[in-house]
mmCIF file of C-alpha atoms in Angstrom:
data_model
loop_
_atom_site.group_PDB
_atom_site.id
_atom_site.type_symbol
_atom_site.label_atom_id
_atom_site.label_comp_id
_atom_site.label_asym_id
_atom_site.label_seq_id
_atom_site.Cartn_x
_atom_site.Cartn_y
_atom_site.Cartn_z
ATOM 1 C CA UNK A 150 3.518 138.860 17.631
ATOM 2 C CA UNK A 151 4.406 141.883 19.773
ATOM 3 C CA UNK A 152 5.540 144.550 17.485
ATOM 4 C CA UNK A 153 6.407 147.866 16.743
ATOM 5 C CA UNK A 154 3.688 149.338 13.651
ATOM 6 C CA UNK A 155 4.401 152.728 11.394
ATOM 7 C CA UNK A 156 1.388 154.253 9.666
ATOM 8 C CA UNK A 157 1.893 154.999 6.417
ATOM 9 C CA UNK A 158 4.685 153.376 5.315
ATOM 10 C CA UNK A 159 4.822 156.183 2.772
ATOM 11 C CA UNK A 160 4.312 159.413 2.843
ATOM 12 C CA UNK A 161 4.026 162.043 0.122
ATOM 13 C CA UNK A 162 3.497 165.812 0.783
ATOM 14 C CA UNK A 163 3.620 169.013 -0.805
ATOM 15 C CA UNK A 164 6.024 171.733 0.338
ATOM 16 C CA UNK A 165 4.911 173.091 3.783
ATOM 17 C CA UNK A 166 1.688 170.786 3.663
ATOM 18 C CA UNK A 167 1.575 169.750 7.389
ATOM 19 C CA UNK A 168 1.862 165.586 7.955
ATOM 20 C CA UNK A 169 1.363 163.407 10.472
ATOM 21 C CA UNK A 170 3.326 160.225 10.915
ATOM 22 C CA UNK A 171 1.978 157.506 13.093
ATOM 23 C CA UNK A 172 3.805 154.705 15.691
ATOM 24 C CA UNK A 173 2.017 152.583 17.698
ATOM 25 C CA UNK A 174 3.308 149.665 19.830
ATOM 26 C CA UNK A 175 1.934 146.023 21.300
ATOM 27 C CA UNK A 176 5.190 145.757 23.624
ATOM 28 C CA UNK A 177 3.932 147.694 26.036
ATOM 29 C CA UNK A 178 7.329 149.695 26.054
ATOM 30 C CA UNK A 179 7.491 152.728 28.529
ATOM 31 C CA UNK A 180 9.964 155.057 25.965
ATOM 32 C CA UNK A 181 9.242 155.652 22.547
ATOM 33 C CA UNK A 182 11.520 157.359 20.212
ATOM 34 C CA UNK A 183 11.478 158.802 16.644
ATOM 35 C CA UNK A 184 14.753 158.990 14.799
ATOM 36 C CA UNK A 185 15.235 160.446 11.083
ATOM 37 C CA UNK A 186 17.205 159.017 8.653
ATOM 38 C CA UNK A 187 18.438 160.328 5.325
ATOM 39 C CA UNK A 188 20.085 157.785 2.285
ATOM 40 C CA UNK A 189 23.153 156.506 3.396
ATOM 41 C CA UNK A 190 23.407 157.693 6.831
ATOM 42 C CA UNK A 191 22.942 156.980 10.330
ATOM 43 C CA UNK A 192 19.760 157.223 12.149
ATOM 44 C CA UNK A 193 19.697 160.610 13.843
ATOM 45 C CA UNK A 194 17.601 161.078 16.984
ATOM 46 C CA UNK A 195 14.663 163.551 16.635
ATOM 47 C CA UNK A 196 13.176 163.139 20.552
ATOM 48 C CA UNK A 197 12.205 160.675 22.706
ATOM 49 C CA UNK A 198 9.259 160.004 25.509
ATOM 50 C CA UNK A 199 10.361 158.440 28.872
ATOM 51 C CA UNK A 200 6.956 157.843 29.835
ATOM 52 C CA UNK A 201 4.996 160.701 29.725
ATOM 53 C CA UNK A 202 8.259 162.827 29.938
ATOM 54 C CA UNK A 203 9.179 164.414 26.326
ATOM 55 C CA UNK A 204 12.795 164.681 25.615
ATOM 56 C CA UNK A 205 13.627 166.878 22.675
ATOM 57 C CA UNK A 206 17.174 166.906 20.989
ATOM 58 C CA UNK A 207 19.201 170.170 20.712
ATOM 59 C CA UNK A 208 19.338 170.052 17.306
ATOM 60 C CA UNK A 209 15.612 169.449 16.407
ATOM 61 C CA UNK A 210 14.453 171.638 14.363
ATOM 62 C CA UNK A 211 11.218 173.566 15.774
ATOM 63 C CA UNK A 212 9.038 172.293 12.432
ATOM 64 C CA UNK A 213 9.190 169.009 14.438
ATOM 65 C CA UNK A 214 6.876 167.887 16.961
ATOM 66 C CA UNK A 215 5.473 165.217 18.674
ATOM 67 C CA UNK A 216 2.362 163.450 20.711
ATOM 68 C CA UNK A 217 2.041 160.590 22.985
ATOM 69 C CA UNK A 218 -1.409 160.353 23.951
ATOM 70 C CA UNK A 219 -1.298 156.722 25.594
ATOM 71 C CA UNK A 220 1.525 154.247 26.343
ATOM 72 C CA UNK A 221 0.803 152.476 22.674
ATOM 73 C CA UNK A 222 0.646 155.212 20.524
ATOM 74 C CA UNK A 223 3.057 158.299 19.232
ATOM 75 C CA UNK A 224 2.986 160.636 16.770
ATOM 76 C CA UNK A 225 5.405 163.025 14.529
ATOM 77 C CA UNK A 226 4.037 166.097 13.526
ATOM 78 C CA UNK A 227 5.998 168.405 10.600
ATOM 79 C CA UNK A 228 4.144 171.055 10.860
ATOM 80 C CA UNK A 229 5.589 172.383 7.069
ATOM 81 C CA UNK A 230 7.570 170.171 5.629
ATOM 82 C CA UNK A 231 10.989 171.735 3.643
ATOM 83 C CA UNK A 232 12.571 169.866 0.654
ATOM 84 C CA UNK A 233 15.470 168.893 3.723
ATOM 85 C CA UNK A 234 12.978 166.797 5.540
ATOM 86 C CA UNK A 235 12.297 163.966 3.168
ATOM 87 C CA UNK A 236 13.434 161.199 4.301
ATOM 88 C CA UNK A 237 12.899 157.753 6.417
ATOM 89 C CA UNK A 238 11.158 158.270 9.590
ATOM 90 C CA UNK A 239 12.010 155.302 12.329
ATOM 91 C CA UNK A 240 9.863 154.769 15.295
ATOM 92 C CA UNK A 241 11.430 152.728 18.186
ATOM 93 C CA UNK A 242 10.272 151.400 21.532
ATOM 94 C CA UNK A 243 11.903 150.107 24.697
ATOM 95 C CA UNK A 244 12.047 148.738 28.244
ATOM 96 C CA UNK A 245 14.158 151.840 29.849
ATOM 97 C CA UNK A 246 17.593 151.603 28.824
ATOM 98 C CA UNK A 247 17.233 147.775 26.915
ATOM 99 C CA UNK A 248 17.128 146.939 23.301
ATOM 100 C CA UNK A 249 15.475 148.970 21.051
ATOM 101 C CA UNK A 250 13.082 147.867 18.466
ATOM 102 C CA UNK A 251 12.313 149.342 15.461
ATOM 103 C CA UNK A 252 9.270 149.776 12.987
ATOM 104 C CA UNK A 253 9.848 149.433 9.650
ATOM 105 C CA UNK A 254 9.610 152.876 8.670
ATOM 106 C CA UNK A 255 7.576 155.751 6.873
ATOM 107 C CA UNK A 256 9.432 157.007 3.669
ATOM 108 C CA UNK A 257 8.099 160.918 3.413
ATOM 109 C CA UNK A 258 8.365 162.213 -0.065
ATOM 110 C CA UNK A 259 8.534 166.309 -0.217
ATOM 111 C CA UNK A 260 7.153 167.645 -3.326
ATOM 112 C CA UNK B 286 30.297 163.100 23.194
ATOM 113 C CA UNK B 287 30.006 159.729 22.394
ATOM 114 C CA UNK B 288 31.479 158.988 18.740
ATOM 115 C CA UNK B 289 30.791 155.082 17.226
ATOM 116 C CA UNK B 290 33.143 154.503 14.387
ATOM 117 C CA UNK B 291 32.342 151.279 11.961
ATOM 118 C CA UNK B 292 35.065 149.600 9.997
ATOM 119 C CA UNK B 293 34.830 148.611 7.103
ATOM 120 C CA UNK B 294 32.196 151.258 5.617
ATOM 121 C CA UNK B 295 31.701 148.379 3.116
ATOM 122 C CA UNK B 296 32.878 144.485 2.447
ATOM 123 C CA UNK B 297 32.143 141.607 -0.275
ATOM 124 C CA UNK B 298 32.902 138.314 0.431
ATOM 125 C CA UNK B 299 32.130 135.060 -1.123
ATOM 126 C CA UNK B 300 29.459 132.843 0.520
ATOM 127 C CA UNK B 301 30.399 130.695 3.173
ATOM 128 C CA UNK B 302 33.394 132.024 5.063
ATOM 129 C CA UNK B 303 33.530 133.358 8.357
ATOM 130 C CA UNK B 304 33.772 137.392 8.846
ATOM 131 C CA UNK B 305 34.157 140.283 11.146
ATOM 132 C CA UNK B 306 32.786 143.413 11.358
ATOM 133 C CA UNK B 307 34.293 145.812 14.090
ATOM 134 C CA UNK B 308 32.702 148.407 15.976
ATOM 135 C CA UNK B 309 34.369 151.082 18.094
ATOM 136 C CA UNK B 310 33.211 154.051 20.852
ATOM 137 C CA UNK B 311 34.474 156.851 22.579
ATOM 138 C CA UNK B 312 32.728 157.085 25.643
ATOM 139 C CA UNK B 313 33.321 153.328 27.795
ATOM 140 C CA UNK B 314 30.541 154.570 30.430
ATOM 141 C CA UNK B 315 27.543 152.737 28.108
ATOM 142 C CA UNK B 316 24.184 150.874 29.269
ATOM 143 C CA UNK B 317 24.586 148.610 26.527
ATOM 144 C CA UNK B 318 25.588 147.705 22.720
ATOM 145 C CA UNK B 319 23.201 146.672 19.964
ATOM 146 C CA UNK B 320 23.822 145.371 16.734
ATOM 147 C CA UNK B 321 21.500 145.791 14.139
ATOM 148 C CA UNK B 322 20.640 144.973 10.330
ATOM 149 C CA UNK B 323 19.121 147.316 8.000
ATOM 150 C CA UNK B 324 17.843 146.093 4.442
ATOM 151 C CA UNK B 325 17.512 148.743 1.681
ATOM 152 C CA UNK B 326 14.835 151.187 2.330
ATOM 153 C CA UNK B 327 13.296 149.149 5.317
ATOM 154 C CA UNK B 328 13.741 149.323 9.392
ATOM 155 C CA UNK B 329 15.942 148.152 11.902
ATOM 156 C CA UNK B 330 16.397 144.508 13.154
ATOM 157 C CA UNK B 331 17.820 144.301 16.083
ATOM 158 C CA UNK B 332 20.794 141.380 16.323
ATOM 159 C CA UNK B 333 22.090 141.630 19.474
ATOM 160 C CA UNK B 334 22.192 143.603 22.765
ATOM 161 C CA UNK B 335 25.573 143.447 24.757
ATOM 162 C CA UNK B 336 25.301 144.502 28.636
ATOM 163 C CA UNK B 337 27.989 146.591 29.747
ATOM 164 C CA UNK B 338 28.965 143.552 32.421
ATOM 165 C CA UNK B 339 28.933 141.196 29.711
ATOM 166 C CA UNK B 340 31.421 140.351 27.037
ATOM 167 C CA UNK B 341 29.699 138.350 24.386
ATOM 168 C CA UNK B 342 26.267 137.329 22.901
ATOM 169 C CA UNK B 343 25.670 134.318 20.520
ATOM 170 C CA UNK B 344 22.342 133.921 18.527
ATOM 171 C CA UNK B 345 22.527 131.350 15.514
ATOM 172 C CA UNK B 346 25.282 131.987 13.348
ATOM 173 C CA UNK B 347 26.035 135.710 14.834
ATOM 174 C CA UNK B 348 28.382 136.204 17.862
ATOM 175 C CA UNK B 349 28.774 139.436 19.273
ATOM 176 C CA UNK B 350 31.259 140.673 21.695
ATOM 177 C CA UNK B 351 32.125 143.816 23.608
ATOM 178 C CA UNK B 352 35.602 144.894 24.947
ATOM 179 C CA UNK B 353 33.780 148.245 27.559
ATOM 180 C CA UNK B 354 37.625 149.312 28.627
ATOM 181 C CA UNK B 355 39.253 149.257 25.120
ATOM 182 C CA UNK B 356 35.937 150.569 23.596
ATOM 183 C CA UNK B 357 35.607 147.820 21.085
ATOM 184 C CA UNK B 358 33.026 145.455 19.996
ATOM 185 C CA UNK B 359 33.306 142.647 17.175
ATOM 186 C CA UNK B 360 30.443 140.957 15.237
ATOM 187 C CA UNK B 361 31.199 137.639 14.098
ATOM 188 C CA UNK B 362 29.035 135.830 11.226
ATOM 189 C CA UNK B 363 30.103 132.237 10.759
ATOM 190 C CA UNK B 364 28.730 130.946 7.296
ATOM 191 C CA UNK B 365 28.170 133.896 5.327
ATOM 192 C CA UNK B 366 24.983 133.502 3.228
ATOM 193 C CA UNK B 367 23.590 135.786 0.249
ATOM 194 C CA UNK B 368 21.114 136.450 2.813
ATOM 195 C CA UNK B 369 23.259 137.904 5.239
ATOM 196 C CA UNK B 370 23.586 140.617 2.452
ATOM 197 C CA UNK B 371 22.634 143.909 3.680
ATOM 198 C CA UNK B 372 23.826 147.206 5.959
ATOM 199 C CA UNK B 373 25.003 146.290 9.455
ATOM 200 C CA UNK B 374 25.117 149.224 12.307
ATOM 201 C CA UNK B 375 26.656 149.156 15.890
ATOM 202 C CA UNK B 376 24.942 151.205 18.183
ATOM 203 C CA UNK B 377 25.809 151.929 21.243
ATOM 204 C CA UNK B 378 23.183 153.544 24.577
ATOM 205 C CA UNK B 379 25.534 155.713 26.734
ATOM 206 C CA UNK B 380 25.258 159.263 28.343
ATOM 207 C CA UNK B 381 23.036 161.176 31.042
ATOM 208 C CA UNK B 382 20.757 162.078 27.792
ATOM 209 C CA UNK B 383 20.416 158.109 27.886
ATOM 210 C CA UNK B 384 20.722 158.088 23.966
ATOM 211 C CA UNK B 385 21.810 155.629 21.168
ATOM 212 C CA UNK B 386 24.459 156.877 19.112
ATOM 213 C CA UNK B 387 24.769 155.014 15.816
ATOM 214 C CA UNK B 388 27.916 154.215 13.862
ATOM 215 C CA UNK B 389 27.399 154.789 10.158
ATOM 216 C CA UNK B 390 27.369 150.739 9.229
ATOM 217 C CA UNK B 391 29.595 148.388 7.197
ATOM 218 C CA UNK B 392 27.379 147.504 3.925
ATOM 219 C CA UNK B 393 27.586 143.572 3.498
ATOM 220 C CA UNK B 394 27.450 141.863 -0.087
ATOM 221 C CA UNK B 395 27.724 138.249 0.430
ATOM 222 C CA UNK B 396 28.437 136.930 -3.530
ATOM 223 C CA UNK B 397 26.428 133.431 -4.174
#
C-alpha cells in the first residue's frame, strides 16, 4: 500500500544533542510537509517543500531545519534540541493543493 | 489570517445515535476542507476532502459537508460506534502561503 513512513517512531535525546527525524513517501507526492504538535493541540506547521522549493514558516524557530534530497525522502533536523521541542513530529505528503496524508508520527523525548 | 474554530472541544454520546460535529473558518477563499481523525498519541487519518465547488462528501457512515459562503462545514457520523472514539480535526487549505490551518478538534467518546 502507498504510504507515508516516519523513522523512528520515537525519539529520545539529550538537551542540545542534535537529531534527525526521518519521512519518506511511496505516493510519489510532489510537497512534503513537517508539522509539530504538542499534547492537546493542533498541528502547527514547521515548513514545507513544493518540489524542490523550501518554504519555511515565520515562526520557525532557526534550531529547525530541513532536507529533501529526492522526491521520496525528507528530513527534520534540530540541530539542539530545548526542553520546548519535545513533542510529536508529523510528516505529510500531497498532490499540490489535495488531501494531505499523514505518517504516523515520531514522539521526541528531550532529556 | 485564516482562523478554524471546532465546536464542541469535546462530546460523549451513547453508541448508536447519529451526531454532528461542526467546523467553522474565517477566510471563504479555501482550496479545500479535510476532515481528519487522530487516535491518542498516533497520526492523522484523513476522512474526507471537500472541494471548494463542492458541498458534500459521503464515505461509509461519515458525511461531510461544506457551506464556502457562510464558512461552515458539518461532519455527520450515522451509527456511532466505540470505535468511532477518538479526536476529530477540521482542517481547512486556504491562503497564497497555500497552508492548512487546523482547528483544535472535538474529542469523541462513544460509551458502549
Amino acid at each position: 500500500d502507498a504510504m507515508v513512513i516516519q523513522n523512528p517512531r520515537y525519539q529520545v535525546t539529550q538537551f542540545g544533542k542534535p537529531v534527525t527525524l526521518s519521512c519518506s513517501q511511496t505516493l510519489n507526492h510532489n510537497v512534503m510537509y513537517w508539522y509539530q504538535q504538542k499534547s492537546s493541540q493542533a498541528p502547527k506547521l514547521l515548513f514545507h517543500y513544493y518540489d524542490k522549493d523550501f518554504n519555511n514558516e515565520a515562526d520557525t524557530p532557526d534550531n529547525f531545519q530541513s532536507r529533501r534530497p529526492n522526491t521520496s525522502f525528507c528530513f527534520l533536523d534540530i540541530r539542539s534540541p530545548g526542553l520546548g521541542d519535545a513533542a510529536m513530529y508529523l510528516c505529510a505528503t500531497s498532490r499540490d493543493v489535495q488531501a494531505q496524508f499523514f505518517g504516523p508520527g515520531t514522539r521526541l523525548t528531550v532529556l | 489570517k485564516q482562523e478554524v474554530t471546532q465546536i464542541p472541544a469535546a462530546l460523549s454520546v451513547p453508541e448508536g445515535e447519529n451526531l454532528v460535529l461542526n467546523c467553522s473558518f474565517t477566510d471563504s477563499a479555501i482550496y479545500n476542507l479535510q476532515w481528519f481523525r487522530q487516535d491518542p498519541g498516533k497520526g492523522l487519518t484523513s476522512l474526507l476532502l471537500i472541494q471548494s465547488s463542492q458541498r458534500e462528501q459521503t464515505s461509509g457512515r461519515l458525511n461531510a459537508s461544506l457551506d464556502k459562503s457562510s464558512g461552515r462545514s458539518t461532519l455527520y457520523i450515522a451509527a456511532s460506534q466505540p470505535g468511532d472514539s477518538a479526536t476529530y480535526l477540521c482542517a481547512v487549505f486556504s491562503g497564497s502561503a497555500r497552508q492548512l490551518t487546523f482547528g483544535s478538534g472535538t474529542q469523541l467518546t462513544v460509551l458502549p
